[in-house]
PDB file of C-alpha atoms in Angstrom:
ATOM      1  CA  MET A   1     126.363 236.904 158.086  1.00  0.00           C
ATOM      2  CA  LYS A   2     129.939 236.555 158.294  1.00  0.00           C
ATOM      3  CA  VAL A   3     131.734 233.083 158.517  1.00  0.00           C
ATOM      4  CA  ILE A   4     135.180 233.215 160.208  1.00  0.00           C
ATOM      5  CA  ASP A   5     137.530 230.327 159.510  1.00  0.00           C
ATOM      6  CA  THR A   6     139.206 228.738 162.590  1.00  0.00           C
ATOM      7  CA  GLY A   7     141.870 226.624 160.992  1.00  0.00           C
ATOM      8  CA  LEU A   8     140.080 223.347 161.692  1.00  0.00           C
ATOM      9  CA  PRO A   9     138.219 222.166 158.574  1.00  0.00           C
ATOM     10  CA  GLY A  10     134.352 222.653 159.187  1.00  0.00           C
ATOM     11  CA  CYS A  11     134.723 224.261 162.477  1.00  0.00           C
ATOM     12  CA  VAL A  12     133.739 227.941 161.997  1.00  0.00           C
ATOM     13  CA  VAL A  13     132.677 231.151 164.069  1.00  0.00           C
ATOM     14  CA  ILE A  14     129.532 232.779 162.694  1.00  0.00           C
ATOM     15  CA  GLU A  15     128.812 236.658 162.997  1.00  0.00           C
ATOM     16  CA  PRO A  16     125.339 237.353 162.451  1.00  0.00           C
ATOM     17  CA  ALA A  17     124.323 240.622 160.794  1.00  0.00           C
ATOM     18  CA  VAL A  18     122.835 242.764 163.734  1.00  0.00           C
ATOM     19  CA  PHE A  19     120.172 245.405 163.211  1.00  0.00           C
ATOM     20  CA  GLY A  20     119.643 247.837 166.036  1.00  0.00           C
ATOM     21  CA  ASP A  21     118.368 251.119 166.927  1.00  0.00           C
ATOM     22  CA  GLU A  22     117.287 252.851 170.080  1.00  0.00           C
ATOM     23  CA  ARG A  23     114.646 250.278 170.909  1.00  0.00           C
ATOM     24  CA  GLY A  24     117.099 247.390 170.868  1.00  0.00           C
ATOM     25  CA  TYR A  25     118.429 244.992 168.329  1.00  0.00           C
ATOM     26  CA  PHE A  26     117.395 241.862 166.043  1.00  0.00           C
ATOM     27  CA  TYR A  27     119.541 239.152 164.362  1.00  0.00           C
ATOM     28  CA  GLU A  28     118.888 235.723 162.700  1.00  0.00           C
ATOM     29  CA  GLY A  29     120.498 233.138 165.068  1.00  0.00           C
ATOM     30  CA  TRP A  30     119.853 230.454 162.635  1.00  0.00           C
ATOM     31  CA  ASN A  31     118.391 230.308 159.054  1.00  0.00           C
ATOM     32  CA  ALA A  32     118.218 226.991 157.360  1.00  0.00           C
ATOM     33  CA  ALA A  33     118.709 228.375 153.833  1.00  0.00           C
ATOM     34  CA  ARG A  34     121.667 230.675 154.557  1.00  0.00           C
ATOM     35  CA  PHE A  35     123.421 227.761 156.691  1.00  0.00           C
ATOM     36  CA  GLY A  36     122.791 225.271 154.177  1.00  0.00           C
ATOM     37  CA  ALA A  37     124.191 227.608 151.329  1.00  0.00           C
ATOM     38  CA  LEU A  38     127.389 227.793 153.455  1.00  0.00           C
ATOM     39  CA  GLY A  39     127.563 223.943 153.902  1.00  0.00           C
ATOM     40  CA  LEU A  40     126.507 224.140 157.578  1.00  0.00           C
ATOM     41  CA  PRO A  41     123.693 221.944 159.022  1.00  0.00           C
ATOM     42  CA  THR A  42     120.070 222.643 158.368  1.00  0.00           C
ATOM     43  CA  ALA A  43     118.436 220.186 160.744  1.00  0.00           C
ATOM     44  CA  PHE A  44     118.743 220.172 164.555  1.00  0.00           C
ATOM     45  CA  VAL A  45     116.942 217.896 166.964  1.00  0.00           C
ATOM     46  CA  GLN A  46     117.593 219.207 170.465  1.00  0.00           C
ATOM     47  CA  HIS A  47     118.093 222.868 171.901  1.00  0.00           C
ATOM     48  CA  ASN A  48     119.959 223.160 175.278  1.00  0.00           C
ATOM     49  CA  VAL A  49     120.332 226.062 177.496  1.00  0.00           C
ATOM     50  CA  SER A  50     122.748 226.201 180.572  1.00  0.00           C
ATOM     51  CA  ARG A  51     123.252 228.865 183.268  1.00  0.00           C
ATOM     52  CA  SER A  52     126.664 229.038 184.896  1.00  0.00           C
ATOM     53  CA  ARG A  53     128.746 231.197 187.273  1.00  0.00           C
ATOM     54  CA  ARG A  54     132.119 232.462 186.612  1.00  0.00           C
ATOM     55  CA  GLY A  55     135.044 229.917 186.594  1.00  0.00           C
ATOM     56  CA  VAL A  56     132.662 227.037 185.652  1.00  0.00           C
ATOM     57  CA  LEU A  57     134.219 224.769 182.957  1.00  0.00           C
ATOM     58  CA  ARG A  58     132.067 222.406 181.170  1.00  0.00           C
ATOM     59  CA  GLY A  59     133.849 220.009 178.938  1.00  0.00           C
ATOM     60  CA  LEU A  60     135.516 218.573 176.966  1.00  0.00           C
ATOM     61  CA  HIS A  61     132.414 216.617 175.917  1.00  0.00           C
ATOM     62  CA  TYR A  62     131.514 214.694 173.013  1.00  0.00           C
ATOM     63  CA  GLN A  63     129.282 211.617 172.056  1.00  0.00           C
ATOM     64  CA  TRP A  64     130.692 208.373 170.519  1.00  0.00           C
ATOM     65  CA  PRO A  65     129.709 206.077 169.315  1.00  0.00           C
ATOM     66  CA  GLY A  66     126.223 206.196 168.244  1.00  0.00           C
ATOM     67  CA  ASN A  67     124.538 209.639 168.415  1.00  0.00           C
ATOM     68  CA  VAL A  68     127.596 211.829 167.284  1.00  0.00           C
ATOM     69  CA  GLN A  69     126.529 215.505 167.928  1.00  0.00           C
ATOM     70  CA  GLY A  70     127.448 218.555 165.989  1.00  0.00           C
ATOM     71  CA  LYS A  71     126.823 221.887 168.018  1.00  0.00           C
ATOM     72  CA  LEU A  72     125.852 225.331 166.951  1.00  0.00           C
ATOM     73  CA  VAL A  73     126.767 227.231 170.381  1.00  0.00           C
ATOM     74  CA  SER A  74     126.265 230.819 171.348  1.00  0.00           C
ATOM     75  CA  VAL A  75     125.782 233.012 174.455  1.00  0.00           C
ATOM     76  CA  LEU A  76     122.726 234.921 175.518  1.00  0.00           C
ATOM     77  CA  GLU A  77     123.864 236.587 178.632  1.00  0.00           C
ATOM     78  CA  GLY A  78     127.593 236.860 179.721  1.00  0.00           C
ATOM     79  CA  GLU A  79     130.769 235.681 178.003  1.00  0.00           C
ATOM     80  CA  VAL A  80     132.615 232.534 177.659  1.00  0.00           C
ATOM     81  CA  TYR A  81     135.839 231.132 176.156  1.00  0.00           C
ATOM     82  CA  ASP A  82     134.584 228.228 173.938  1.00  0.00           C
ATOM     83  CA  VAL A  83     136.835 225.545 172.708  1.00  0.00           C
ATOM     84  CA  ALA A  84     136.436 222.816 169.926  1.00  0.00           C
ATOM     85  CA  VAL A  85     138.957 219.944 169.642  1.00  0.00           C
ATOM     86  CA  ASP A  86     139.370 217.631 166.727  1.00  0.00           C
ATOM     87  CA  ILE A  87     139.257 214.139 167.960  1.00  0.00           C
ATOM     88  CA  ARG A  88     138.493 212.175 164.821  1.00  0.00           C
ATOM     89  CA  ARG A  89     141.275 209.302 164.461  1.00  0.00           C
ATOM     90  CA  GLY A  90     143.179 209.740 161.283  1.00  0.00           C
ATOM     91  CA  SER A  91     142.388 213.349 160.909  1.00  0.00           C
ATOM     92  CA  PRO A  92     145.288 215.760 159.568  1.00  0.00           C
ATOM     93  CA  THR A  93     144.124 218.072 162.396  1.00  0.00           C
ATOM     94  CA  PHE A  94     143.736 215.299 165.094  1.00  0.00           C
ATOM     95  CA  GLY A  95     144.240 216.824 168.655  1.00  0.00           C
ATOM     96  CA  ARG A  96     144.371 220.419 167.515  1.00  0.00           C
ATOM     97  CA  HIS A  97     141.722 223.088 168.897  1.00  0.00           C
ATOM     98  CA  ALA A  98     140.302 226.337 168.023  1.00  0.00           C
ATOM     99  CA  ALA A  99     138.861 228.768 170.430  1.00  0.00           C
ATOM    100  CA  ALA A 100     136.459 231.723 170.433  1.00  0.00           C
ATOM    101  CA  ILE A 101     135.155 234.341 172.704  1.00  0.00           C
ATOM    102  CA  LEU A 102     131.421 234.116 172.724  1.00  0.00           C
ATOM    103  CA  SER A 103     129.315 236.688 174.621  1.00  0.00           C
ATOM    104  CA  ALA A 104     125.896 238.415 174.516  1.00  0.00           C
ATOM    105  CA  GLY A 105     127.786 241.496 173.178  1.00  0.00           C
ATOM    106  CA  ASN A 106     129.413 240.029 170.278  1.00  0.00           C
ATOM    107  CA  LYS A 107     126.564 237.625 169.340  1.00  0.00           C
ATOM    108  CA  ARG A 108     128.949 235.096 167.613  1.00  0.00           C
ATOM    109  CA  HIS A 109     127.936 231.564 167.219  1.00  0.00           C
ATOM    110  CA  PHE A 110     130.543 228.599 167.018  1.00  0.00           C
ATOM    111  CA  TRP A 111     129.841 225.496 164.914  1.00  0.00           C
ATOM    112  CA  ILE A 112     131.299 222.534 166.301  1.00  0.00           C
ATOM    113  CA  PRO A 113     131.230 219.607 163.844  1.00  0.00           C
ATOM    114  CA  GLU A 114     130.525 216.095 164.631  1.00  0.00           C
ATOM    115  CA  GLY A 115     133.684 214.178 165.757  1.00  0.00           C
ATOM    116  CA  PHE A 116     134.931 217.265 167.825  1.00  0.00           C
ATOM    117  CA  ALA A 117     135.044 217.526 171.564  1.00  0.00           C
ATOM    118  CA  HIS A 118     133.574 220.824 173.016  1.00  0.00           C
ATOM    119  CA  GLY A 119     134.002 222.761 176.080  1.00  0.00           C
ATOM    120  CA  PHE A 120     133.738 226.301 177.757  1.00  0.00           C
ATOM    121  CA  VAL A 121     134.569 228.314 180.769  1.00  0.00           C
ATOM    122  CA  VAL A 122     132.635 231.159 181.849  1.00  0.00           C
ATOM    123  CA  LEU A 123     134.482 234.551 181.990  1.00  0.00           C
ATOM    124  CA  SER A 124     131.751 236.830 183.187  1.00  0.00           C
ATOM    125  CA  GLU A 125     129.929 236.685 186.637  1.00  0.00           C
ATOM    126  CA  GLU A 126     127.176 234.493 184.999  1.00  0.00           C
ATOM    127  CA  ALA A 127     126.479 233.400 181.513  1.00  0.00           C
ATOM    128  CA  VAL A 128     123.496 231.831 179.799  1.00  0.00           C
ATOM    129  CA  PHE A 129     124.853 229.462 177.146  1.00  0.00           C
ATOM    130  CA  THR A 130     122.718 227.754 174.321  1.00  0.00           C
ATOM    131  CA  TYR A 131     123.258 225.056 171.868  1.00  0.00           C
ATOM    132  CA  LEU A 132     121.413 223.597 168.989  1.00  0.00           C
ATOM    133  CA  CYS A 133     122.456 219.915 168.649  1.00  0.00           C
ATOM    134  CA  THR A 134     122.136 217.711 165.461  1.00  0.00           C
ATOM    135  CA  ALA A 135     121.588 214.507 167.583  1.00  0.00           C
ATOM    136  CA  PRO A 136     119.830 214.179 170.858  1.00  0.00           C
ATOM    137  CA  TYR A 137     121.716 213.548 174.186  1.00  0.00           C
ATOM    138  CA  ASP A 138     122.576 209.843 174.547  1.00  0.00           C
ATOM    139  CA  ARG A 139     124.034 208.750 178.080  1.00  0.00           C
ATOM    140  CA  ASP A 140     125.532 205.710 176.585  1.00  0.00           C
ATOM    141  CA  SER A 141     127.425 207.795 173.975  1.00  0.00           C
ATOM    142  CA  ASP A 142     128.472 210.460 176.374  1.00  0.00           C
ATOM    143  CA  ASN A 143     132.274 210.931 176.699  1.00  0.00           C
ATOM    144  CA  SER A 144     134.639 213.488 178.195  1.00  0.00           C
ATOM    145  CA  LEU A 145     138.189 214.401 177.920  1.00  0.00           C
ATOM    146  CA  ARG A 146     140.451 216.061 180.408  1.00  0.00           C
ATOM    147  CA  TRP A 147     139.915 219.790 179.876  1.00  0.00           C
ATOM    148  CA  ASP A 148     143.855 220.590 180.853  1.00  0.00           C
ATOM    149  CA  ASP A 149     145.370 217.740 178.825  1.00  0.00           C
ATOM    150  CA  PRO A 150     148.917 219.001 178.086  1.00  0.00           C
ATOM    151  CA  ARG A 151     148.922 217.354 174.632  1.00  0.00           C
ATOM    152  CA  LEU A 152     145.816 219.779 173.698  1.00  0.00           C
ATOM    153  CA  ALA A 153     147.781 222.853 175.087  1.00  0.00           C
ATOM    154  CA  ILE A 154     144.479 224.572 175.519  1.00  0.00           C
ATOM    155  CA  ASP A 155     145.358 228.238 176.961  1.00  0.00           C
ATOM    156  CA  TRP A 156     142.502 228.476 179.140  1.00  0.00           C
ATOM    157  CA  PRO A 157     142.038 232.227 180.205  1.00  0.00           C
ATOM    158  CA  LEU A 158     141.274 231.420 183.988  1.00  0.00           C
ATOM    159  CA  ALA A 159     143.574 229.415 186.282  1.00  0.00           C
ATOM    160  CA  GLU A 160     141.106 228.330 188.806  1.00  0.00           C
ATOM    161  CA  VAL A 161     137.957 226.623 187.301  1.00  0.00           C
ATOM    162  CA  SER A 162     135.081 224.594 188.873  1.00  0.00           C
ATOM    163  CA  LEU A 163     134.445 221.142 187.383  1.00  0.00           C
ATOM    164  CA  SER A 164     131.877 218.650 187.461  1.00  0.00           C
ATOM    165  CA  GLY A 165     132.752 215.281 189.190  1.00  0.00           C
ATOM    166  CA  LYS A 166     132.726 213.665 185.729  1.00  0.00           C
ATOM    167  CA  ASP A 167     135.008 216.316 184.170  1.00  0.00           C
ATOM    168  CA  ALA A 168     137.462 216.434 187.094  1.00  0.00           C
ATOM    169  CA  VAL A 169     138.272 212.622 186.520  1.00  0.00           C
ATOM    170  CA  ALA A 170     137.991 212.574 182.497  1.00  0.00           C
ATOM    171  CA  PRO A 171     140.963 210.829 180.808  1.00  0.00           C
ATOM    172  CA  LEU A 172     143.740 212.307 178.826  1.00  0.00           C
ATOM    173  CA  LEU A 173     143.273 211.982 175.006  1.00  0.00           C
ATOM    174  CA  ALA A 174     146.180 209.692 174.812  1.00  0.00           C
ATOM    175  CA  ASP A 175     144.510 207.243 177.476  1.00  0.00           C
ATOM    176  CA  MET A 176     141.074 207.179 175.420  1.00  0.00           C
ATOM    177  CA  PRO A 177     140.683 203.709 173.855  1.00  0.00           C
ATOM    178  CA  ALA A 178     140.583 204.309 170.092  1.00  0.00           C
ATOM    179  CA  GLU A 179     137.163 202.689 169.875  1.00  0.00           C
ATOM    180  CA  ARG A 180     135.711 205.487 172.114  1.00  0.00           C
ATOM    181  CA  LEU A 181     136.902 208.171 169.453  1.00  0.00           C
ATOM    182  CA  PRO A 182     135.289 209.090 166.138  1.00  0.00           C
ATOM    183  CA  LEU A 183     136.815 208.024 162.919  1.00  0.00           C
ATOM    184  CA  PHE A 184     137.766 210.714 160.258  1.00  0.00           C
ATOM    185  CA  VAL A 185     136.137 210.169 157.015  1.00  0.00           C
ATOM    186  CA  ALA A 186     137.576 212.172 154.044  1.00  0.00           C
TER     187      ALA A 186
END
């Protein structure tokens, strides 16, 4: 597997080795020993799958306090523009983001570390999105940030998006109370 640095410490794109022939293809989506050797997580507690249509934007989501989640995300069908934002108070890269195109075709995975917000927008007609989480979903720790926060300067590839009610009213990063943001630990 190939690991691609995103410029945000700990946040990486993973390109698996794909083995194919006329019958189809095979690749390892996750391997504890290989991930551990790269300093990536080796224990996940929840696996989620979502299906969304073109233009659906989910995010920017994170959990704090309590059950902070790291996420290993990928796409099984279709294509998405995926974004991770460092929201750890005191981080040298606070407010910076990294983005990657994830698709069934490129088979890339994106590791979003704990303390990062995450979101994606569907570029294809539909997409099936999958993610492994290091902590279970916790409604009391669930938070959202505004997807189009000017301070984050995310260049989303679609001008018109479809949002959930929660995401449509999410606050800007500057308006989020400090106690609702994770703390950077060096």
